[in-house]
Tab-separated table of C-alpha atoms in Angstrom:
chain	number	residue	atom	x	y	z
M	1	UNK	CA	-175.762	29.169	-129.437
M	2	UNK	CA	-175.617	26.987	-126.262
M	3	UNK	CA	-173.380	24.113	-125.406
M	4	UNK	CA	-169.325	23.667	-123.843
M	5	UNK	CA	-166.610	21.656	-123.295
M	6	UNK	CA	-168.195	19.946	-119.797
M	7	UNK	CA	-171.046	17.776	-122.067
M	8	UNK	CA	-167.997	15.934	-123.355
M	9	UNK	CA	-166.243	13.447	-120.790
M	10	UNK	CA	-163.003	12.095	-122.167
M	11	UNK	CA	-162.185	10.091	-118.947
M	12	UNK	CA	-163.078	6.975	-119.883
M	13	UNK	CA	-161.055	7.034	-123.158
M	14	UNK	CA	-157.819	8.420	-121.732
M	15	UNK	CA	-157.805	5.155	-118.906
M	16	UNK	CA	-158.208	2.998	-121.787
M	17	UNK	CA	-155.263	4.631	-123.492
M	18	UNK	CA	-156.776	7.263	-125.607
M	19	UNK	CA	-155.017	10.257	-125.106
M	20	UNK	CA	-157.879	12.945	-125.358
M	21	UNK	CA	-158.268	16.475	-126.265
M	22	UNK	CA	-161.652	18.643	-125.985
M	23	UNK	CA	-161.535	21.266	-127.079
M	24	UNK	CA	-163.979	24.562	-126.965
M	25	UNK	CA	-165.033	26.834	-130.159
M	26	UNK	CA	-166.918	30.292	-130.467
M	27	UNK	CA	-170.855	29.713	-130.742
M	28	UNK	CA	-173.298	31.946	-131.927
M	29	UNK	CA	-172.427	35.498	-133.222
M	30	UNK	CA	-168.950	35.488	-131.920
M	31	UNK	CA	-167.652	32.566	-134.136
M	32	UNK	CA	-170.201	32.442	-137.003
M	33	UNK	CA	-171.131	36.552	-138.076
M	34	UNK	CA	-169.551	37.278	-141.492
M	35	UNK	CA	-167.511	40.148	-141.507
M	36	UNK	CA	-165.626	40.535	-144.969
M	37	UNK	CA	-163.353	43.118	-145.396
M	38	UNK	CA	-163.619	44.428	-142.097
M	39	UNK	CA	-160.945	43.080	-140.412
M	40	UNK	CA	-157.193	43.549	-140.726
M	41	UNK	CA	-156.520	39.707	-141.665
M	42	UNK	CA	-157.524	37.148	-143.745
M	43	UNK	CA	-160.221	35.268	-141.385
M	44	UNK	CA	-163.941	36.837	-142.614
M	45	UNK	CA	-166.232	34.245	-141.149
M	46	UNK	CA	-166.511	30.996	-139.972
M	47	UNK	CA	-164.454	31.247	-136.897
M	48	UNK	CA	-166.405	28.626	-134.900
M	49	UNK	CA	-164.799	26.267	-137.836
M	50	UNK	CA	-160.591	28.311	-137.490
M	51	UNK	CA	-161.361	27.262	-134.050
M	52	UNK	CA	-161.080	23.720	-135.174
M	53	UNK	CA	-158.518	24.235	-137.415
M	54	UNK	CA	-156.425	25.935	-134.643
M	55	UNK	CA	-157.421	22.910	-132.390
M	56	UNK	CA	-156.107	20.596	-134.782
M	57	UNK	CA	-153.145	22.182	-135.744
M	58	UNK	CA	-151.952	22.375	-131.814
M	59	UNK	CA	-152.347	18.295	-131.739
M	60	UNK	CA	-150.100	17.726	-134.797
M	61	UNK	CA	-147.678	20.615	-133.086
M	62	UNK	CA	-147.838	19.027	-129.411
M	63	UNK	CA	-149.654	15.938	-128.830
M	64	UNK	CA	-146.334	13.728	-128.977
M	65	UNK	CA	-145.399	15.836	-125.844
M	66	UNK	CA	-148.665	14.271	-124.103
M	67	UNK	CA	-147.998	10.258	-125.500
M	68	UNK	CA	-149.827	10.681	-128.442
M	69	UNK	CA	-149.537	10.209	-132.415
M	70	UNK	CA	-150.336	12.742	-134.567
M	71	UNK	CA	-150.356	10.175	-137.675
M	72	UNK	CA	-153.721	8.427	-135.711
M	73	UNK	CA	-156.188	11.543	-134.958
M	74	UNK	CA	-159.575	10.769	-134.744
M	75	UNK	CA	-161.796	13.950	-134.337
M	76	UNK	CA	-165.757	13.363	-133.251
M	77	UNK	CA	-168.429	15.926	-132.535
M	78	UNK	CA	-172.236	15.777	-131.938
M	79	UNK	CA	-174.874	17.761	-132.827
M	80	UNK	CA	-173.679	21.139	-133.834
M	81	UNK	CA	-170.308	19.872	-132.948
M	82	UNK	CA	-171.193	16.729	-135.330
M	83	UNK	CA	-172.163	19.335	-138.243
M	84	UNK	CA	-168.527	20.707	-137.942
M	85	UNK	CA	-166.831	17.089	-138.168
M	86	UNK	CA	-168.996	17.303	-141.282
M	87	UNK	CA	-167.605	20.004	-142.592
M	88	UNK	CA	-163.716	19.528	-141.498
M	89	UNK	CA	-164.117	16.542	-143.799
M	90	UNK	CA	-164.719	18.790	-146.886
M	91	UNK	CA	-162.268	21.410	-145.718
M	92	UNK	CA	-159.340	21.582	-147.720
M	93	UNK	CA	-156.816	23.343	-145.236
M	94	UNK	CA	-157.832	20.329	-142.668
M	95	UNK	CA	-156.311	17.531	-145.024
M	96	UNK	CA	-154.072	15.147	-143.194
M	97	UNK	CA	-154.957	16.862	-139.734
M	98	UNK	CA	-157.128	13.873	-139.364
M	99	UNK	CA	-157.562	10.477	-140.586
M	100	UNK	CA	-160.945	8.896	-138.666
M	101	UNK	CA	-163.768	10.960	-137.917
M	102	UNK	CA	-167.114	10.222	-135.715
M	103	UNK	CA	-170.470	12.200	-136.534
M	104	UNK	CA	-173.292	11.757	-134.107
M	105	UNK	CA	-176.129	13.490	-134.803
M	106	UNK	CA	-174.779	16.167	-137.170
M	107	UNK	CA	-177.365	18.316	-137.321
M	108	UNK	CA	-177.876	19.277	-140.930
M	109	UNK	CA	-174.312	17.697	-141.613
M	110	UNK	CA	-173.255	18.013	-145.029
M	111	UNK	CA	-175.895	20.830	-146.129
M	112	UNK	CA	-176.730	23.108	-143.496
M	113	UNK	CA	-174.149	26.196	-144.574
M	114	UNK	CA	-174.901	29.877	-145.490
M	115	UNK	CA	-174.607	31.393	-148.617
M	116	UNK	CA	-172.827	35.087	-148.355
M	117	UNK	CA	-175.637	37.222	-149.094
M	118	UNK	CA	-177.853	35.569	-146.248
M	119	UNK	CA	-174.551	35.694	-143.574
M	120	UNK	CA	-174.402	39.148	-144.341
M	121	UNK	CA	-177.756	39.563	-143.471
M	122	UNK	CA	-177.704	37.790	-139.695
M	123	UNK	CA	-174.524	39.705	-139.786
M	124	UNK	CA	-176.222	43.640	-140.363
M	125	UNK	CA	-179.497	42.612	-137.626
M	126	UNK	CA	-176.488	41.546	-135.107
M	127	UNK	CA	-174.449	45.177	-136.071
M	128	UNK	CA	-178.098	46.671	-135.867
M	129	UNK	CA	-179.286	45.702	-132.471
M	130	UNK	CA	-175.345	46.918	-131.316
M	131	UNK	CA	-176.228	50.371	-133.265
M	132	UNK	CA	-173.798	49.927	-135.343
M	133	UNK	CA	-173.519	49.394	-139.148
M	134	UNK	CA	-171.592	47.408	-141.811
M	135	UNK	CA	-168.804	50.273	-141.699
M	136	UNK	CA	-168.438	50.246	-138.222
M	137	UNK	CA	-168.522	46.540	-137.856
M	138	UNK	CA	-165.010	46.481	-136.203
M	139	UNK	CA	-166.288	48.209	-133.509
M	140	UNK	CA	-167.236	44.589	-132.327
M	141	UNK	CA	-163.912	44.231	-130.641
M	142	UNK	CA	-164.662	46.927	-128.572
M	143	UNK	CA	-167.844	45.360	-126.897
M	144	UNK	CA	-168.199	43.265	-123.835
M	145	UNK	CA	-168.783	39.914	-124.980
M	146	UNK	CA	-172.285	40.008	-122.780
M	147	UNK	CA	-173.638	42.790	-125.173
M	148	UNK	CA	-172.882	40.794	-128.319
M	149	UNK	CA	-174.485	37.560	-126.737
M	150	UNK	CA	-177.367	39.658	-125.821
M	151	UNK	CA	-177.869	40.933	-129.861
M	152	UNK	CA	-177.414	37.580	-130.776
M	153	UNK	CA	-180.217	36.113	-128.953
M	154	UNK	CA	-182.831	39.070	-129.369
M	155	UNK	CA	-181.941	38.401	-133.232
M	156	UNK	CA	-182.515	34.625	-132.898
M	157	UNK	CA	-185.864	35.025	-131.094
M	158	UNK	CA	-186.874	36.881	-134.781
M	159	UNK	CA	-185.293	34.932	-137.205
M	160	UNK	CA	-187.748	32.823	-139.507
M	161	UNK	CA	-186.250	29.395	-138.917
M	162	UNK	CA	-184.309	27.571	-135.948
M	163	UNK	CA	-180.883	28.935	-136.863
M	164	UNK	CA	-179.530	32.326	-137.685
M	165	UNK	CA	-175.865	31.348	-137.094
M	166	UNK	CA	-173.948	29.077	-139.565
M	167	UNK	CA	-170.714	28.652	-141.192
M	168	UNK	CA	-171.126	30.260	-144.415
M	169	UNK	CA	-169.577	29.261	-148.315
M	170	UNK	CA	-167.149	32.035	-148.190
M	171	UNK	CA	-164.856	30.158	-151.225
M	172	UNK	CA	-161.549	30.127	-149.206
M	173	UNK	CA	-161.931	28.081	-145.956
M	174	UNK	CA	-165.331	26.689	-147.259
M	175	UNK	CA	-165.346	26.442	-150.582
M	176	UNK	CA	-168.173	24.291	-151.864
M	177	UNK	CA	-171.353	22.404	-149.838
M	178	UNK	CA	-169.327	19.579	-147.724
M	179	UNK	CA	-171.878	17.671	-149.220
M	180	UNK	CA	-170.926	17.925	-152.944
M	181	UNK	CA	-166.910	18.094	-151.324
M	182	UNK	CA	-167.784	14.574	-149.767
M	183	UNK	CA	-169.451	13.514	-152.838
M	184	UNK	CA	-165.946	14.516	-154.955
M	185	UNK	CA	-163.734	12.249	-152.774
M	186	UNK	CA	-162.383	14.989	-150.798
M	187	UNK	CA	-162.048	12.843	-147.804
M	188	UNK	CA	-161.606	9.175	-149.367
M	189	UNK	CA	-158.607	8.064	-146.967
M	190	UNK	CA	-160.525	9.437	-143.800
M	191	UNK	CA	-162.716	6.518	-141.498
M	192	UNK	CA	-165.807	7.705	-140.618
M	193	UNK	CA	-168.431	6.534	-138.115
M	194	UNK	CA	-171.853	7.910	-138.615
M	195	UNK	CA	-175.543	7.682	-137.187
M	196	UNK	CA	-177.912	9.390	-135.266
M	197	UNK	CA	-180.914	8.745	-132.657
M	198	UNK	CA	-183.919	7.546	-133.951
M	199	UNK	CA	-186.152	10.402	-131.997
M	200	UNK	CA	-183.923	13.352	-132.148
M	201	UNK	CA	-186.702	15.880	-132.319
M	202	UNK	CA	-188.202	14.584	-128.880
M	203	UNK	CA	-185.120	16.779	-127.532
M	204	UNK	CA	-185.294	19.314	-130.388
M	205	UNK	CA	-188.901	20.488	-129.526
M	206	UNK	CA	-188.259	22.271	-126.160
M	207	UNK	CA	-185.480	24.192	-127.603
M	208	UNK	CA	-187.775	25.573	-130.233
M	209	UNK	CA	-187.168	29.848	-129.306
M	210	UNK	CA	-189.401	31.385	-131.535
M	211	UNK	CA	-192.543	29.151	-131.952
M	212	UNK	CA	-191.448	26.790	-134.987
M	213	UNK	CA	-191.122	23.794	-133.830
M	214	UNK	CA	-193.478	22.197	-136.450
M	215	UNK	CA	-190.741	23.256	-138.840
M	216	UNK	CA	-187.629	21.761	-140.758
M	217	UNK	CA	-184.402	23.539	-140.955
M	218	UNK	CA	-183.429	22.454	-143.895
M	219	UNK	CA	-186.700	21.427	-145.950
M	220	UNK	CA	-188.782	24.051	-147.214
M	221	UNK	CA	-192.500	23.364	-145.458
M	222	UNK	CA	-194.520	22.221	-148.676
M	223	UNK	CA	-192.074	18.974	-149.057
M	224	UNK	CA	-191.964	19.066	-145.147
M	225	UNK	CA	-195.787	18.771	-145.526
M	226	UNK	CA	-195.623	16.075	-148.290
M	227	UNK	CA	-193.305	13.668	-146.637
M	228	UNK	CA	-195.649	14.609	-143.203
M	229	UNK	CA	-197.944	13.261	-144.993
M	230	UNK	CA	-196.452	9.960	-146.248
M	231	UNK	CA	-195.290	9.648	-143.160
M	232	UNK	CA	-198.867	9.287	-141.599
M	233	UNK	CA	-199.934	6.356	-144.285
M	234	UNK	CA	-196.360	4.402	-143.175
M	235	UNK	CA	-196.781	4.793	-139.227
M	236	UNK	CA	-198.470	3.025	-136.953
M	237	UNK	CA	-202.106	3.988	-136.741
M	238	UNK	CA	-202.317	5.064	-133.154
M	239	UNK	CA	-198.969	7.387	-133.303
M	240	UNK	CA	-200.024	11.282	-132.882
M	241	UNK	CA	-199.620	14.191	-135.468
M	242	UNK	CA	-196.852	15.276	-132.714
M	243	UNK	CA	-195.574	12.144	-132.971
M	244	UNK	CA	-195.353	12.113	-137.107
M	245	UNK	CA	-194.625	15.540	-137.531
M	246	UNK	CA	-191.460	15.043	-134.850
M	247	UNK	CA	-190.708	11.883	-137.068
M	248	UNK	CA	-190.605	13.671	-140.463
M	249	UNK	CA	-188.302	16.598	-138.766
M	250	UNK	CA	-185.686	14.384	-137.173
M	251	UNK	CA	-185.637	12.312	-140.641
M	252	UNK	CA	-185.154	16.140	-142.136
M	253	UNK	CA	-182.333	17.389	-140.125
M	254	UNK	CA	-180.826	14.564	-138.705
M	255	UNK	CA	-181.526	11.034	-140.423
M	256	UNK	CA	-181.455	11.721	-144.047
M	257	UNK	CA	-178.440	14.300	-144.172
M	258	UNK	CA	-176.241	11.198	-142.479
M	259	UNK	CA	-177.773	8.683	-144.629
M	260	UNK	CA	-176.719	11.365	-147.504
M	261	UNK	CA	-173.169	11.771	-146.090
M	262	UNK	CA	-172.322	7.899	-145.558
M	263	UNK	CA	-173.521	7.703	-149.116
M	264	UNK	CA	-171.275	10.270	-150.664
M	265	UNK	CA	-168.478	9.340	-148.505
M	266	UNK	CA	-168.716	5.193	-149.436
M	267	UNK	CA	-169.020	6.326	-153.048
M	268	UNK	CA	-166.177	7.775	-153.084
M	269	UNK	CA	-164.095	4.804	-151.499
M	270	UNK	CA	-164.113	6.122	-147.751
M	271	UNK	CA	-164.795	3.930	-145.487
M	272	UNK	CA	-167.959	3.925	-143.440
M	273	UNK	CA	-170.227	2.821	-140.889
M	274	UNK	CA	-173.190	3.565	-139.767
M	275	UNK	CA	-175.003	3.183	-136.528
M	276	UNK	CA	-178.661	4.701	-134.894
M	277	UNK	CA	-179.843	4.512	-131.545
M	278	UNK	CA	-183.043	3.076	-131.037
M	279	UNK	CA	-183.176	2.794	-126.861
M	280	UNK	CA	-185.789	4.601	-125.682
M	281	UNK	CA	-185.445	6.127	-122.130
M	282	UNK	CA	-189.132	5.698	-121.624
M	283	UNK	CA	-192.082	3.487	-123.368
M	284	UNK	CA	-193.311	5.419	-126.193
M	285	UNK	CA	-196.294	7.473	-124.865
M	286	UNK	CA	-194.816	7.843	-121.531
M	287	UNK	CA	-191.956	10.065	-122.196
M	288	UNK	CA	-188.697	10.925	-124.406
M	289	UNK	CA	-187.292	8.272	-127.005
M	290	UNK	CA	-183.656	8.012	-128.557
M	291	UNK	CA	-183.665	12.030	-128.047
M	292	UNK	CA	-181.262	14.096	-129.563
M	293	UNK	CA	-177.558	13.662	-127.828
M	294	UNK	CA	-178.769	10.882	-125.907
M	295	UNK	CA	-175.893	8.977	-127.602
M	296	UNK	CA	-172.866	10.585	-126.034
M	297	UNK	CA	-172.780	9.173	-122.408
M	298	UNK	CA	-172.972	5.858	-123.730
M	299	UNK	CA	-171.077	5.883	-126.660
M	300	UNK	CA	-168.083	7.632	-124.542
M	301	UNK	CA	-168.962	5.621	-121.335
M	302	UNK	CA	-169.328	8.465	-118.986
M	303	UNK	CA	-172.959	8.062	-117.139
M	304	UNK	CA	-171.424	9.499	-114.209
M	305	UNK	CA	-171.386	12.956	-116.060
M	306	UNK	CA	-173.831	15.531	-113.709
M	307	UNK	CA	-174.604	17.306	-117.112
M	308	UNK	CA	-176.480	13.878	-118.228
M	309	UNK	CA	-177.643	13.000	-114.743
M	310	UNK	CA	-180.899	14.409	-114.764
M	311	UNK	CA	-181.782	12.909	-118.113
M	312	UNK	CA	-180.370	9.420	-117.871
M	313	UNK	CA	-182.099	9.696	-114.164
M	314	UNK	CA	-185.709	9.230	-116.191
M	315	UNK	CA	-184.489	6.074	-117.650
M	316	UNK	CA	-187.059	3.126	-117.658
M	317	UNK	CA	-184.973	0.143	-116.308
M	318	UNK	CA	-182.635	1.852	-113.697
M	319	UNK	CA	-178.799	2.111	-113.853
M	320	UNK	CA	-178.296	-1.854	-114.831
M	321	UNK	CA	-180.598	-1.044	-118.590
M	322	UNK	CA	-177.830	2.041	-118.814
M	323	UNK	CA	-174.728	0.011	-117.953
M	324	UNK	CA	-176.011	-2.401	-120.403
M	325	UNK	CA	-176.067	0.004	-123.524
M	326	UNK	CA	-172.994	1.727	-122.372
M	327	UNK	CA	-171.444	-1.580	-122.696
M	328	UNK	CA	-172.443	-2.316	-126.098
M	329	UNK	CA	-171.572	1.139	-127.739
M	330	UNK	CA	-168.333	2.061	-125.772
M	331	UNK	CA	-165.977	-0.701	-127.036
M	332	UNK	CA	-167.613	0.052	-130.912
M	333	UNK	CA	-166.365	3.695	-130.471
M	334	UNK	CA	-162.790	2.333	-128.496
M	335	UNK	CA	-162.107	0.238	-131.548
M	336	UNK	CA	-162.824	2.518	-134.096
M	337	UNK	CA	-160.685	5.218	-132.393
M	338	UNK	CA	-157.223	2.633	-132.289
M	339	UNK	CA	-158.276	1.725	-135.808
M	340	UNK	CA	-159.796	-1.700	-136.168
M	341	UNK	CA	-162.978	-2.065	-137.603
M	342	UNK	CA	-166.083	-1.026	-134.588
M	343	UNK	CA	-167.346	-4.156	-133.079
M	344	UNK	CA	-165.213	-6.533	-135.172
M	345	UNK	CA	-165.864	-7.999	-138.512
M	346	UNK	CA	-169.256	-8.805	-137.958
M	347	UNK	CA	-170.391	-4.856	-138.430
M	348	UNK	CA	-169.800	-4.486	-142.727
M	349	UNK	CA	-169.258	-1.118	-143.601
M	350	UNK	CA	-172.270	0.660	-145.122
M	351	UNK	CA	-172.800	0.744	-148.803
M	352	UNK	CA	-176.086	2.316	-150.895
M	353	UNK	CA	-176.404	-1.145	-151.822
M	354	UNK	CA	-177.158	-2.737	-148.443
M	355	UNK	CA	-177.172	0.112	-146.537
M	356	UNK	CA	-176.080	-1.951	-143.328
M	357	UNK	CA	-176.637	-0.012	-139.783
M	358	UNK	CA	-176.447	-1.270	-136.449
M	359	UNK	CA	-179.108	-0.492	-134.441
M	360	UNK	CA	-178.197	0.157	-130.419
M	361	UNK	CA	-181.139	-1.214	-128.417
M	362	UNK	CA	-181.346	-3.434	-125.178
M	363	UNK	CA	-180.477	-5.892	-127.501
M	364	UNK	CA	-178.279	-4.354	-130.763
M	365	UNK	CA	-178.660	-5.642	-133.836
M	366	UNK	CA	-178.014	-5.006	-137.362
M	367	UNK	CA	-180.391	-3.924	-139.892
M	368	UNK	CA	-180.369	-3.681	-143.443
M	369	UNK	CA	-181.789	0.171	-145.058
M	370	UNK	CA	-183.951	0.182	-141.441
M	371	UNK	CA	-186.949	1.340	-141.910
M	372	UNK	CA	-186.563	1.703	-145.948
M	373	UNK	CA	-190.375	2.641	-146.561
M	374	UNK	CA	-189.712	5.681	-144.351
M	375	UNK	CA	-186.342	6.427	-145.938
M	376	UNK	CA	-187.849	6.345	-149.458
M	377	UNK	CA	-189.832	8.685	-148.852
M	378	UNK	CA	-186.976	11.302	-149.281
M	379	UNK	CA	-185.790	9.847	-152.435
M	380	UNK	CA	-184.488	13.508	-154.655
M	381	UNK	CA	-184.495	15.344	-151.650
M	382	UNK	CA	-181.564	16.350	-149.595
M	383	UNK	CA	-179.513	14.955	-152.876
M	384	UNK	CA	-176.015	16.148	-153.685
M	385	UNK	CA	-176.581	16.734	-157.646
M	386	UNK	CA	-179.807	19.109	-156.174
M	387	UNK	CA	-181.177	21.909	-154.386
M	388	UNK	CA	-184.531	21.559	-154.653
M	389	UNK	CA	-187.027	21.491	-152.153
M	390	UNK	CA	-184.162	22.506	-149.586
M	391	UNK	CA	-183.957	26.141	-147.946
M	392	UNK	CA	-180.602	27.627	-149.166
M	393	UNK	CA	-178.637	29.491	-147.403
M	394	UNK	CA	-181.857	29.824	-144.503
């Protein structure tokens, strides 16, 4: 629902010889209401996801014009933005557009998608604050853009969880969960770079709209409440019940769908890696963590970007602690993009085995199945072969 092109600074990448493209996608109800039938074409939903495809299909088209290979794309998207990378990897009509991808923090990434009958219904509360109904759906085109925005966020303020608007399993551009795509081999011959933050909800929180923060996207609350739970016995004594319930939620949305996707991906031959970021902005009781997006100015290098300036301004440490971790994660994302392995050979790709991750700190280091109490805690959930004790379609 929020976000553009200007969080995303490719300078840095295009001096070092990347030649970059960013490019922007509908949000909210324009790209992601379901309209079936209603429509003179054969795009019915998920146009955030066409926008990619369209995207995509320009750089294998035109990018030689501009210095660059089409044979050698790398695509890379965070947050919302990383759930998409998520899905173009289980997309059949984005095969070969691609060949290295780079999650960071997908939210939900590999599971968070719509079923029909639920898109239809964010799709008829949208049509019903525009009074208008399913038959007159195509009156849509017809509306200033501002009205449409305006439904969409009186709808979201109502909705029961975080997230009314999703790309939906519509059978033709989305066929299957990318999950259970991933898990098939779909994207085998693609690279792909994944992690997230290690206190994503810390950002999460404030962006709560309708007062449920204390819930999971994607978990339904009684195993939300159960891994809460374990959660508490594993942590530190003296850490808050903000503190473990924010720790369960990022492991919901965030942690564990990644962990999920790296394994499907590595089982099916792709190779993968696997990174978090544990440097915290602040000491942990005196502010923010490894918060949600907190990733992108270092990993692309660009700490100069006003959009991050007032965050990376609270940093404990000053500008030398940021040029430090900038430093350390830049040149793992430069080499992945030209295609060597990220950080040399001394990062091994991740396996279920070892489950190898490097950890981004003031001093990075890598860690095998981090924090593997925690992580076993989610053992049958958020699993490929299962949906329970995951919202569907919610």
């Amino acid at each position: 629902m929020w976000g553009s092109p200007q969080e995303v600074d490719g300078t840095r990448l295009a001096r070092d010889g990347v030649v970059t493209v960013i490019a922007a996608y509908r949000l909210g109800a324009l790209g992601l209401l379901y309209l079936p039938g209603v429509f003179d074409t054969d795009a019915e939903g998920n146009f955030a996801l066409l926008d990619h495809l369209a995207a995509l299909r320009w750089v294998r088209d035109n990018i030689a014009a501009f210095y660059g290979d089409p044979t050698r794309v790398t695509i890379g998207g965070v947050s919302n933005g990383g759930r998409g990378v998520g899905t173009l990897l289980a997309t059949p009509s984005a095969r070969g557009l691609f060949q290295q991808a780079v999650v960071q923090s997908g939210t939900g990434v590999g599971f968070l998608l719509a079923e029909p009958g639920q898109a239809i219904e964010t799709t008829e509360r949208v049509l019903a604050e525009l009074s208008l109904d399913f038959s007159r759906a195509a009156d849509l085109r017809k509306l200033p853009a501002e009205d449409i925005v305006t439904a969409q966020t009186t709808v979201a303020a109502a909705w029961p969880t975080r997230l009314p608007y999703l790309l939906v399993r519509d059978g033709t551009t989305v066929p299957r969960r990318p999950i259970d795509a991933l898990h098939a081999g779909i994207s085998a011959d693609v690279r792909l770079l994944i992690g997230t933050t290690r206190n994503e909800q810390d950002a999460a929180m404030p962006l709560s709209i309708n007062g449920n923060e204390g819930t999971s996207m994607l978990v339904i609350a009684d195993m939300l409440d159960r891994t809460r739970s374990a959660y508490r016995d594993l942590l530190p004594t003296h850490y808050s019940e903000g503190e473990v319930t924010a720790a369960a939620i990022t492991a919901s949305e965030w942690w564990i769908p990644a962990i999920r996707v790296a394994e499907a991906h590595g089982s099916a031959g792709g190779a993968t890696w696997m990174y978090r970021l544990d440097w915290r902005l602040q000491p942990r009781g005196a502010g923010p963590g490894a918060l949600h997006g907190l990733d992108v100015p270092f990993a692309l290098h660009n700490l100069d970007n006003p959009l991050y300036a007032p965050l990376l301004a609270m940093a404990d440490g000053g500008q030398k602690r940021l040029q430090l971790l900038a430093e350390q994660m830049y040149p793992a994302w430069l080499r992945f993009i030209v295609g060597d392995d990220p950080v040399g050979a001394y990062w091994p790709r991740y396996d279920s085995d070892t489950r190898t991750t490097l950890i981004f700190d003031d001093v990075s280091y890598l860690a095998e199945d981090p924090d593997s109490e925690l992580r076993s805690v989610w053992n049958g959930v958020l699993d490929p072969d299962s949906d329970e004790n995951i919202h569907v379609g919610s």
